[in-house]
PDB file of C-alpha atoms in Angstrom:
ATOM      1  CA  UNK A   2       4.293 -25.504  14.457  1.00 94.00           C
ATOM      2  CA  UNK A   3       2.937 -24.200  11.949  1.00 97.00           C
ATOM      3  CA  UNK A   4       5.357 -23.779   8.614  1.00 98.00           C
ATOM      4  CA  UNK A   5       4.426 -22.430   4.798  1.00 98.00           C
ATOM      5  CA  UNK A   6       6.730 -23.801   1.921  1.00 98.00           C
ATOM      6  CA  UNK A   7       6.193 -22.231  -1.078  1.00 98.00           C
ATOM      7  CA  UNK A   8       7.258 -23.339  -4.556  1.00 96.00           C
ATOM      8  CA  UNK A   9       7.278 -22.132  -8.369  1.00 92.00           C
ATOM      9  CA  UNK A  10       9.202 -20.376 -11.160  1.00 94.00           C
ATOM     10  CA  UNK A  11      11.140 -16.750 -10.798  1.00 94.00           C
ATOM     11  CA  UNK A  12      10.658 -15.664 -14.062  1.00 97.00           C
ATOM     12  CA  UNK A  13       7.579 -15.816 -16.520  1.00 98.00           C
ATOM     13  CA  UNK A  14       6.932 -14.274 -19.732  1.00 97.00           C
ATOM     14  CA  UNK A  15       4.680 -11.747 -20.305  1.00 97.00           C
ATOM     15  CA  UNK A  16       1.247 -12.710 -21.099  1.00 97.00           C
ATOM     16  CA  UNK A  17       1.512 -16.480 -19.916  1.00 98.00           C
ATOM     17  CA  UNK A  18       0.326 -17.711 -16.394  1.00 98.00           C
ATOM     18  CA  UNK A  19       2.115 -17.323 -12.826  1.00 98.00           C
ATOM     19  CA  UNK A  20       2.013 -20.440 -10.953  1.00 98.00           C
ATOM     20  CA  UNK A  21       3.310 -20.683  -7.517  1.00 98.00           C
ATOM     21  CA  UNK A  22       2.569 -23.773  -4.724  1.00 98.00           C
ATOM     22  CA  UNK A  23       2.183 -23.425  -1.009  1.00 98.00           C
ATOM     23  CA  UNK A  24       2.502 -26.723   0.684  1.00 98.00           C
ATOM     24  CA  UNK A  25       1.142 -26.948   4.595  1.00 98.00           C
ATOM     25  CA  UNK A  26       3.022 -28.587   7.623  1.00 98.00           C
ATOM     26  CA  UNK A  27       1.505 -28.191  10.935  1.00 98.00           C
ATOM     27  CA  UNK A  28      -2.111 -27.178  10.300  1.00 98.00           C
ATOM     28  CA  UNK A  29      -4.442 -28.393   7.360  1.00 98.00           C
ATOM     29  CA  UNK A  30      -5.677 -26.960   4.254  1.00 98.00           C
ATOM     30  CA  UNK A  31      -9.417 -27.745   5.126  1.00 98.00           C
ATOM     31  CA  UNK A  32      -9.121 -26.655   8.520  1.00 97.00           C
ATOM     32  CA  UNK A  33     -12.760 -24.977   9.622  1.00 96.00           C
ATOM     33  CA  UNK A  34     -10.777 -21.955  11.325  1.00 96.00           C
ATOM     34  CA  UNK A  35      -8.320 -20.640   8.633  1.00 98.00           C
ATOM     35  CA  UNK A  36      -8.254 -19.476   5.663  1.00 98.00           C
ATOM     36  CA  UNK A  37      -5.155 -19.998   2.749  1.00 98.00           C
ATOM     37  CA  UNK A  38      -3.789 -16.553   1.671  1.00 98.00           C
ATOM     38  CA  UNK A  39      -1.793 -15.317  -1.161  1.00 98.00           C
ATOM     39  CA  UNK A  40      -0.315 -11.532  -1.072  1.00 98.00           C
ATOM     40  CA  UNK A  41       2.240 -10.088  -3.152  1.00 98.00           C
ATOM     41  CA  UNK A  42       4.480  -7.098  -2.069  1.00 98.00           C
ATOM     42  CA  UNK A  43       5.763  -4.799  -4.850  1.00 98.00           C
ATOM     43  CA  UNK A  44       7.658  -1.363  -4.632  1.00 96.00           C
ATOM     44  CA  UNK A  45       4.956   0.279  -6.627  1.00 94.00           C
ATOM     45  CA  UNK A  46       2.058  -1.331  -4.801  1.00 94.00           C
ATOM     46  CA  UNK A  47       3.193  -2.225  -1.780  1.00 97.00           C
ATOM     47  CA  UNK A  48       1.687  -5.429   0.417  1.00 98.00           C
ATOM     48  CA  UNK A  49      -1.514  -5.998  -1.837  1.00 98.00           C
ATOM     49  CA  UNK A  50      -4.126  -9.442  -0.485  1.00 98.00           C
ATOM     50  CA  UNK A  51      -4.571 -11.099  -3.725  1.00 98.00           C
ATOM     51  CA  UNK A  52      -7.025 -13.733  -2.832  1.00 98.00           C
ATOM     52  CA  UNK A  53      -7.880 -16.594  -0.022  1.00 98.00           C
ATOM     53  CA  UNK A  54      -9.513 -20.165   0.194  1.00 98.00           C
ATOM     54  CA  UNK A  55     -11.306 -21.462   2.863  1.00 98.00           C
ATOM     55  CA  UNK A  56     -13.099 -24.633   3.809  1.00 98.00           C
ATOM     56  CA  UNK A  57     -16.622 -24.496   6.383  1.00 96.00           C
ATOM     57  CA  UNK A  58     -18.286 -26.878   4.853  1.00 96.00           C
ATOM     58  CA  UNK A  59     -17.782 -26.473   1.184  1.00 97.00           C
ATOM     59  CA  UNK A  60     -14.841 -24.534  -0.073  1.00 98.00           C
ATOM     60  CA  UNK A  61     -14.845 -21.034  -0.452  1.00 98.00           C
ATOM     61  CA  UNK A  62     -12.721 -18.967  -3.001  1.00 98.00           C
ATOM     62  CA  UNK A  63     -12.599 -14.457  -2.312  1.00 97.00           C
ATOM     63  CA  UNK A  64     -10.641 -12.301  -4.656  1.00 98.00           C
ATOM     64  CA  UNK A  65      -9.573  -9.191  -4.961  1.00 97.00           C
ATOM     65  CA  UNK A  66     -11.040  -6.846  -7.208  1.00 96.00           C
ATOM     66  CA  UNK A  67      -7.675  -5.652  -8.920  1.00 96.00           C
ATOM     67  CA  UNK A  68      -6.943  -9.512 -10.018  1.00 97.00           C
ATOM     68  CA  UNK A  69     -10.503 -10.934 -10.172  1.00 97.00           C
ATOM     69  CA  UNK A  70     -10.504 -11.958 -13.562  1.00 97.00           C
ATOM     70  CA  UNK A  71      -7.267 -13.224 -14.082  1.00 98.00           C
ATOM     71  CA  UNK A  72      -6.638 -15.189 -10.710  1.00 98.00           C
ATOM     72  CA  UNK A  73      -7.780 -18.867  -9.649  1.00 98.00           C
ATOM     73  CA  UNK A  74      -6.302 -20.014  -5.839  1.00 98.00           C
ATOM     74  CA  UNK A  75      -6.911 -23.869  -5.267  1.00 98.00           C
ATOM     75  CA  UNK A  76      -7.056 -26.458  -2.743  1.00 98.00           C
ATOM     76  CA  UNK A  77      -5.402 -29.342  -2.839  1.00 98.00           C
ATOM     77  CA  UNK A  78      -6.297 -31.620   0.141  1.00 98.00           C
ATOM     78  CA  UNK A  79      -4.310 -34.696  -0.783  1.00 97.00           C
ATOM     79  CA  UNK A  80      -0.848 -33.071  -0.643  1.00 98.00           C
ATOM     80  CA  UNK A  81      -2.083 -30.424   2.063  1.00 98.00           C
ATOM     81  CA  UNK A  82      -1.316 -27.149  -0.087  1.00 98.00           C
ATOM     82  CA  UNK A  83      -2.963 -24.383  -2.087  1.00 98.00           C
ATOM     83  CA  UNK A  84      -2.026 -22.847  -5.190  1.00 98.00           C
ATOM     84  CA  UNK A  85      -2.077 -19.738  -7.368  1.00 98.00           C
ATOM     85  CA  UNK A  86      -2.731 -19.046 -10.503  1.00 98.00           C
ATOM     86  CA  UNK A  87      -2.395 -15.625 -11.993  1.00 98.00           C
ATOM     87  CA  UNK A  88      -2.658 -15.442 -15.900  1.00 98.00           C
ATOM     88  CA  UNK A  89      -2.211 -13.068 -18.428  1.00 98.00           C
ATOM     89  CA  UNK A  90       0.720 -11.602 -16.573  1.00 98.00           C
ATOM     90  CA  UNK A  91       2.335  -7.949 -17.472  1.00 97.00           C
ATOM     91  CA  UNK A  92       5.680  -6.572 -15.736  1.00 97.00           C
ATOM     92  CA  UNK A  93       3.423  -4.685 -13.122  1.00 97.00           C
ATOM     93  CA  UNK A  94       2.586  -8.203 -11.954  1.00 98.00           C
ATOM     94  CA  UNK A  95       6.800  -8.414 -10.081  1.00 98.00           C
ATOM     95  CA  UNK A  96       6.655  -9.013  -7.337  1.00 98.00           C
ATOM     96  CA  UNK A  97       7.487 -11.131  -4.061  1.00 98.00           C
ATOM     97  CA  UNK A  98       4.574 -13.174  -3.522  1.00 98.00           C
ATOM     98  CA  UNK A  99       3.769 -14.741  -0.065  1.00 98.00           C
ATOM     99  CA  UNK A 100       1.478 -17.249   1.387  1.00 98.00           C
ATOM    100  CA  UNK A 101       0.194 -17.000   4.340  1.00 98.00           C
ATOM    101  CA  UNK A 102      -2.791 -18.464   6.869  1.00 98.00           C
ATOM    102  CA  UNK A 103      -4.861 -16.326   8.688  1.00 98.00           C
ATOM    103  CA  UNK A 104      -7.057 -17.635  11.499  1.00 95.00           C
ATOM    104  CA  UNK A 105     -10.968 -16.609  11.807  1.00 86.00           C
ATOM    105  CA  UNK A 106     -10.908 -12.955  13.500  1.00 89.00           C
ATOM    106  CA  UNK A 107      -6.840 -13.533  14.719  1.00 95.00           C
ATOM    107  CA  UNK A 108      -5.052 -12.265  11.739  1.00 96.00           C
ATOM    108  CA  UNK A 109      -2.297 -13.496   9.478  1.00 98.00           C
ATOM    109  CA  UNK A 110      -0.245 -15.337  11.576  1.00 97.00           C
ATOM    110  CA  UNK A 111       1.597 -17.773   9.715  1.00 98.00           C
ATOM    111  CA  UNK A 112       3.613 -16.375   6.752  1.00 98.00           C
ATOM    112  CA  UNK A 113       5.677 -18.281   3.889  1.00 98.00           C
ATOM    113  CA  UNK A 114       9.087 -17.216   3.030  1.00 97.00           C
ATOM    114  CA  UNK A 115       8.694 -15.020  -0.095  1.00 97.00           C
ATOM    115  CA  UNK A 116       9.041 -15.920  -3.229  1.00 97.00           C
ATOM    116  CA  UNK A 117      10.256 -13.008  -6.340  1.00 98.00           C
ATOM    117  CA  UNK A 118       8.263 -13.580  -9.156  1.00 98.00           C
ATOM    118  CA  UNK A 119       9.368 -11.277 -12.399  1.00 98.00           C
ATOM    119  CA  UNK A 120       7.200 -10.927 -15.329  1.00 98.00           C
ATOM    120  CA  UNK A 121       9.707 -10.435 -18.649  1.00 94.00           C
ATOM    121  CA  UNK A 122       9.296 -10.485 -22.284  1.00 86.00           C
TER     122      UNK A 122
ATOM    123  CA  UNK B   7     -12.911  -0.662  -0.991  1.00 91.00           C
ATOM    124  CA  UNK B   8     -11.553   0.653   2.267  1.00 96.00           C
ATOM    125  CA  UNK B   9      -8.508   2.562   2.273  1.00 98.00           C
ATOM    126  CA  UNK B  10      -6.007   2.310   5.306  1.00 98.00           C
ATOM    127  CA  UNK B  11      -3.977   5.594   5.407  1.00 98.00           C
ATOM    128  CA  UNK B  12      -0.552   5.439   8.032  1.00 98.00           C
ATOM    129  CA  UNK B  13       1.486   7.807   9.288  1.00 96.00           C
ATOM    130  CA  UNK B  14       4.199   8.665   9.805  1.00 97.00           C
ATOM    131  CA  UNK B  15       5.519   7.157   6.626  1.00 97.00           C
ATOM    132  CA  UNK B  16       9.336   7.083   8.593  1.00 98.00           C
ATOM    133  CA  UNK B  17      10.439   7.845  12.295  1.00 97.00           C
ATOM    134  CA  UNK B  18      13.863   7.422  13.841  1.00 98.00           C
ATOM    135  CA  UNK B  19      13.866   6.345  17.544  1.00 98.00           C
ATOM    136  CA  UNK B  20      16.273   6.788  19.978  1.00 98.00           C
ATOM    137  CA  UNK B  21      16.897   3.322  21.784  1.00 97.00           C
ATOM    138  CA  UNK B  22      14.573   3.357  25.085  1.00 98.00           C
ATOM    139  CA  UNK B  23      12.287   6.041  23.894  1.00 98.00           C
ATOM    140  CA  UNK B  24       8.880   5.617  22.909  1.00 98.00           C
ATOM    141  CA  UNK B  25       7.237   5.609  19.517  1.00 98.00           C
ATOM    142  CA  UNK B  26       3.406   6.323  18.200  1.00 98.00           C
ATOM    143  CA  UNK B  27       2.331   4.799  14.353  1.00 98.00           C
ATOM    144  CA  UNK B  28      -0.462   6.053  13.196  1.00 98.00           C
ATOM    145  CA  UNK B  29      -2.971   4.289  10.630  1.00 98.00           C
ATOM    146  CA  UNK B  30      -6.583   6.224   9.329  1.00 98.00           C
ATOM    147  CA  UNK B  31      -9.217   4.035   7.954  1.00 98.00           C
ATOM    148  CA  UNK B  32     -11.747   5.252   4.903  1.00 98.00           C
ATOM    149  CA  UNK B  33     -15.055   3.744   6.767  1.00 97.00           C
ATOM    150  CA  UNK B  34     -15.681   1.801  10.267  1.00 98.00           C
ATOM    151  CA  UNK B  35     -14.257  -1.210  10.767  1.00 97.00           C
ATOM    152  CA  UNK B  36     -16.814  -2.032  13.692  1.00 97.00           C
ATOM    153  CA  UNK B  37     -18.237  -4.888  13.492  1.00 96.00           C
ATOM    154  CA  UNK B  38     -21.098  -6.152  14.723  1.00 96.00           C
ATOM    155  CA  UNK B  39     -19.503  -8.158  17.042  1.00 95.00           C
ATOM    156  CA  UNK B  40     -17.948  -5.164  18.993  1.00 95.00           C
ATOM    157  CA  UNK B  41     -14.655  -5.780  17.771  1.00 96.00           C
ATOM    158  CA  UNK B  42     -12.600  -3.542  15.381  1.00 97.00           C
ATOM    159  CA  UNK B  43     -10.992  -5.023  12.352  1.00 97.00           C
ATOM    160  CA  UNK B  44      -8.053  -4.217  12.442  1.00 98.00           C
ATOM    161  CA  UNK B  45      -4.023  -5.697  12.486  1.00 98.00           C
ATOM    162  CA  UNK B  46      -0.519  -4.551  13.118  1.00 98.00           C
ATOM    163  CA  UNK B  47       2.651  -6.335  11.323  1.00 98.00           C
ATOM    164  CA  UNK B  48       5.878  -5.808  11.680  1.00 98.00           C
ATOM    165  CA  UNK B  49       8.405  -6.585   8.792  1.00 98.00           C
ATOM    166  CA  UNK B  50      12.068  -6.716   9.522  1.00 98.00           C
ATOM    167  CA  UNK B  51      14.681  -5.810   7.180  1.00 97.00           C
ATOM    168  CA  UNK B  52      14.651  -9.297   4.478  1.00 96.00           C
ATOM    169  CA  UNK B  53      11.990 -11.032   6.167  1.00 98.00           C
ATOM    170  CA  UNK B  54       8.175 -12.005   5.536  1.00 98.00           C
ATOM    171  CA  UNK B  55       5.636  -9.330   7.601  1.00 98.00           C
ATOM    172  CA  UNK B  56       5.150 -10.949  11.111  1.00 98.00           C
ATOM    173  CA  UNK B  57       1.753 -10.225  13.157  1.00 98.00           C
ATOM    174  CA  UNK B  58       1.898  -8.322  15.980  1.00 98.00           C
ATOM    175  CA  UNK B  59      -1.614  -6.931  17.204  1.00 98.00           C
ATOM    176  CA  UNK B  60      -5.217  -8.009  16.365  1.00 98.00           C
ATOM    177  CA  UNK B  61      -8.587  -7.063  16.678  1.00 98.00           C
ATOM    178  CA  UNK B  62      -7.339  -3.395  17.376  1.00 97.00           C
ATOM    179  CA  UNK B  63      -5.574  -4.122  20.865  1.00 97.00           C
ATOM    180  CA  UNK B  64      -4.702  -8.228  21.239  1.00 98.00           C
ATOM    181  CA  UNK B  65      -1.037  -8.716  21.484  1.00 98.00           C
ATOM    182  CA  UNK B  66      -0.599 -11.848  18.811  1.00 97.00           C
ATOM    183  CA  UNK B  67       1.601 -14.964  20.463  1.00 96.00           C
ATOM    184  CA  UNK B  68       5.048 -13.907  21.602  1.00 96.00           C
ATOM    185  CA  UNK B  69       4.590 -10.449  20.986  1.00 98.00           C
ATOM    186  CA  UNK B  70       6.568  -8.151  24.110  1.00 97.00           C
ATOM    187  CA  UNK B  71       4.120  -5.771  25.944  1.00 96.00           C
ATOM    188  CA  UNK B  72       5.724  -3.055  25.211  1.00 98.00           C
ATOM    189  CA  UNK B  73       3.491  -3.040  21.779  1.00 98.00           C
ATOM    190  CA  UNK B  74       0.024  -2.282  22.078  1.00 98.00           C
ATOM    191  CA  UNK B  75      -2.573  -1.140  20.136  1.00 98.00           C
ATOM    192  CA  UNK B  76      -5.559   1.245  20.596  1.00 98.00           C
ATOM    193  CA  UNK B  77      -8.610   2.966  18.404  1.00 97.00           C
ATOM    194  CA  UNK B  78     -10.445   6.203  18.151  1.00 97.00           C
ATOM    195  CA  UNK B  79     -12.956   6.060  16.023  1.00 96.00           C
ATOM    196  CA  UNK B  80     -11.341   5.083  12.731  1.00 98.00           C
ATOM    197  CA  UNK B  81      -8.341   5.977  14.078  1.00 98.00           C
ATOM    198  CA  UNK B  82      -5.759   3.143  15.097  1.00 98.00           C
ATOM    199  CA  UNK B  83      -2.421   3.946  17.248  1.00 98.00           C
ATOM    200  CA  UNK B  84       0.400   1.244  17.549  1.00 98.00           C
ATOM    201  CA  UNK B  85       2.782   2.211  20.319  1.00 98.00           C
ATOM    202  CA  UNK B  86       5.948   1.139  21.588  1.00 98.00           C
ATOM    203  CA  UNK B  87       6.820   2.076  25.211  1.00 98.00           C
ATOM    204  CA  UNK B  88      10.401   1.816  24.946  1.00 98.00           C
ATOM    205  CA  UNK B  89      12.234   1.488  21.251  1.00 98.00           C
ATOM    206  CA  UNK B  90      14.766  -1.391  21.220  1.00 98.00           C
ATOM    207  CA  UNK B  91      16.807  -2.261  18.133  1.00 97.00           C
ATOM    208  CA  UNK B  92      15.138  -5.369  17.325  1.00 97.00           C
ATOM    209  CA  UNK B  93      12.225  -3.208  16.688  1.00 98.00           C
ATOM    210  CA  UNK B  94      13.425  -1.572  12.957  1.00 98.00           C
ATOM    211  CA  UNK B  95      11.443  -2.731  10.418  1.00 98.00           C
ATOM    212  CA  UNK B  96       8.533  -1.274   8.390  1.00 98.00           C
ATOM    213  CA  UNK B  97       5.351  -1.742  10.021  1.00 98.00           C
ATOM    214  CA  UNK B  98       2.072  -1.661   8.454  1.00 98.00           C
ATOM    215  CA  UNK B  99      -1.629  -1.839   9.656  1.00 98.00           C
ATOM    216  CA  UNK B 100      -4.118  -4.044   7.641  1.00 98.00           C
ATOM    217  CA  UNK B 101      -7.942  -4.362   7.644  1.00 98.00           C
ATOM    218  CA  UNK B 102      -9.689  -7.498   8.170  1.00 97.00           C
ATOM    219  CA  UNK B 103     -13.429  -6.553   7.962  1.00 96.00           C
ATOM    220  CA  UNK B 104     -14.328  -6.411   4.168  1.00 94.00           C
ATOM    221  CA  UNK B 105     -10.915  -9.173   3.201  1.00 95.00           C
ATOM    222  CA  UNK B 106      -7.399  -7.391   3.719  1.00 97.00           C
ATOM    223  CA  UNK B 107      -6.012  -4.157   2.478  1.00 98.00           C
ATOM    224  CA  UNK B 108      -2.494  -2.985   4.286  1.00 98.00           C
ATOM    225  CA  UNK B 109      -1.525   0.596   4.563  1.00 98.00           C
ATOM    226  CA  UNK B 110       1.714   2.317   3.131  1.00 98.00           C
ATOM    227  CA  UNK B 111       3.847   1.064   5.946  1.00 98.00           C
ATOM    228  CA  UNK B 112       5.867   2.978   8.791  1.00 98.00           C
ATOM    229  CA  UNK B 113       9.525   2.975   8.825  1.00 98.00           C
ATOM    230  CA  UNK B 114      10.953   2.405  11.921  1.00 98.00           C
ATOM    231  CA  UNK B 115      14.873   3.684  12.473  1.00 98.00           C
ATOM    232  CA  UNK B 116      16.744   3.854  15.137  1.00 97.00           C
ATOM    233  CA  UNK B 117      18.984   7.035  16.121  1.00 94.00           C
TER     234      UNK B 117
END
């Protein structure tokens, strides 16, 4: 089955970079029918998609708007896992942060465990 | 950016009873393919969200018939035909046609 391990430091410092690891048992980061997912769940904002990457033929990164130009999410095929990267960080950027696959047209099925993240000076 | 509005935003249940969510989205999520866009999750008290319905009215893997899922329009209902107490959580619908954006969330109680 299926199972999301995610990785990475609970506390950064304001204006550095959040790094977090999601590493893949069961299924396979360039796998033509999903698609690698990180979404972070905040009181304030609630469950909020953050970005996705995707292999069909070439990789594929999407973003959202809120985080475009601060976030990178990347593939690594060797050790079967994805990353994200999420700089310039303020407090509003707490959060739990999850990974999670989603399947062409299917949903997100396959969530990781959670992982707090808290942005402090 | 498409805005997914639920409601209520908390219900309590009494065990056995039935129990509507409501979710409102800002535009269509039609697609061309005749499907709606649309998801249901479930998150339980301390765990990740867990998928229940897709595409509007599929039942995901494991998931009990007493959920199901139906649309009007751009409105989306999630019922449950008979509350049991496994079923508190807060429960949120999500769009899938332009990438993801989740609702508020419902929260579930029981009486």
């Amino acid at each position: 089955q299926v199972q999301l391990q995610q990785s990475g430091p609970g506390l950064v410092k304001t204006s550095q970079t959040l790094s977090l690891t999601c590493a893949i048992s069961g299924d396979s980061v360039s796998s033509d029918s999903a698609a690698w997912n990180w979404i972070r769940q905040s009181p304030s904002r609630g469950l909020e998609w953050l970005g996705r990457t995707y292999y069909r033929s070439k990789w594929y990164n999407d973003y959202a708007v809120s985080v475009k130009s601060r976030i990178t999410i990347n593939p690594d095929t060797p050790k079967n896992q994805f990353s994200l990267q999420l700089n310039s960080v303020t407090p509003e950027d707490t959060a739990v942060y999850y990974c999670a696959r989603s399947i062409s047209d299917m949903g997100i099925d396959h969530w990781g465990q959670g992982a707090l993240v808290t942005v402090s000076s | 950016d498409i805005v997914m509005t639920q409601s209520p935003l908390s219900l309590a249940v009494t065990p056995g009873e039935p129990a509507s969510i409501f979710c409102r989205s800002s535009q269509s999520l039609l697609h061309t393919n005749g499907y709606n866009y649309l998801d249901w999750y479930l998150q339980k008290p301390g765990q990740s969200p867990q998928l229940l319905i897709y595409l509007g009215s599929n039942r995901a893997s494991g998931v009990p018939d007493r959920f199901s899922g139906s649309t009007s329009g751009t409105d989306f209902t999630l019922k449950i035909s008979r509350v049991e107490a496994e079923d508190v959580g807060v429960y949120y619908c999500m769009q899938a046609l332009q990438t993801f954006t989740f609702g508020q969330g419902t929260r579930l109680e029981i009486k």
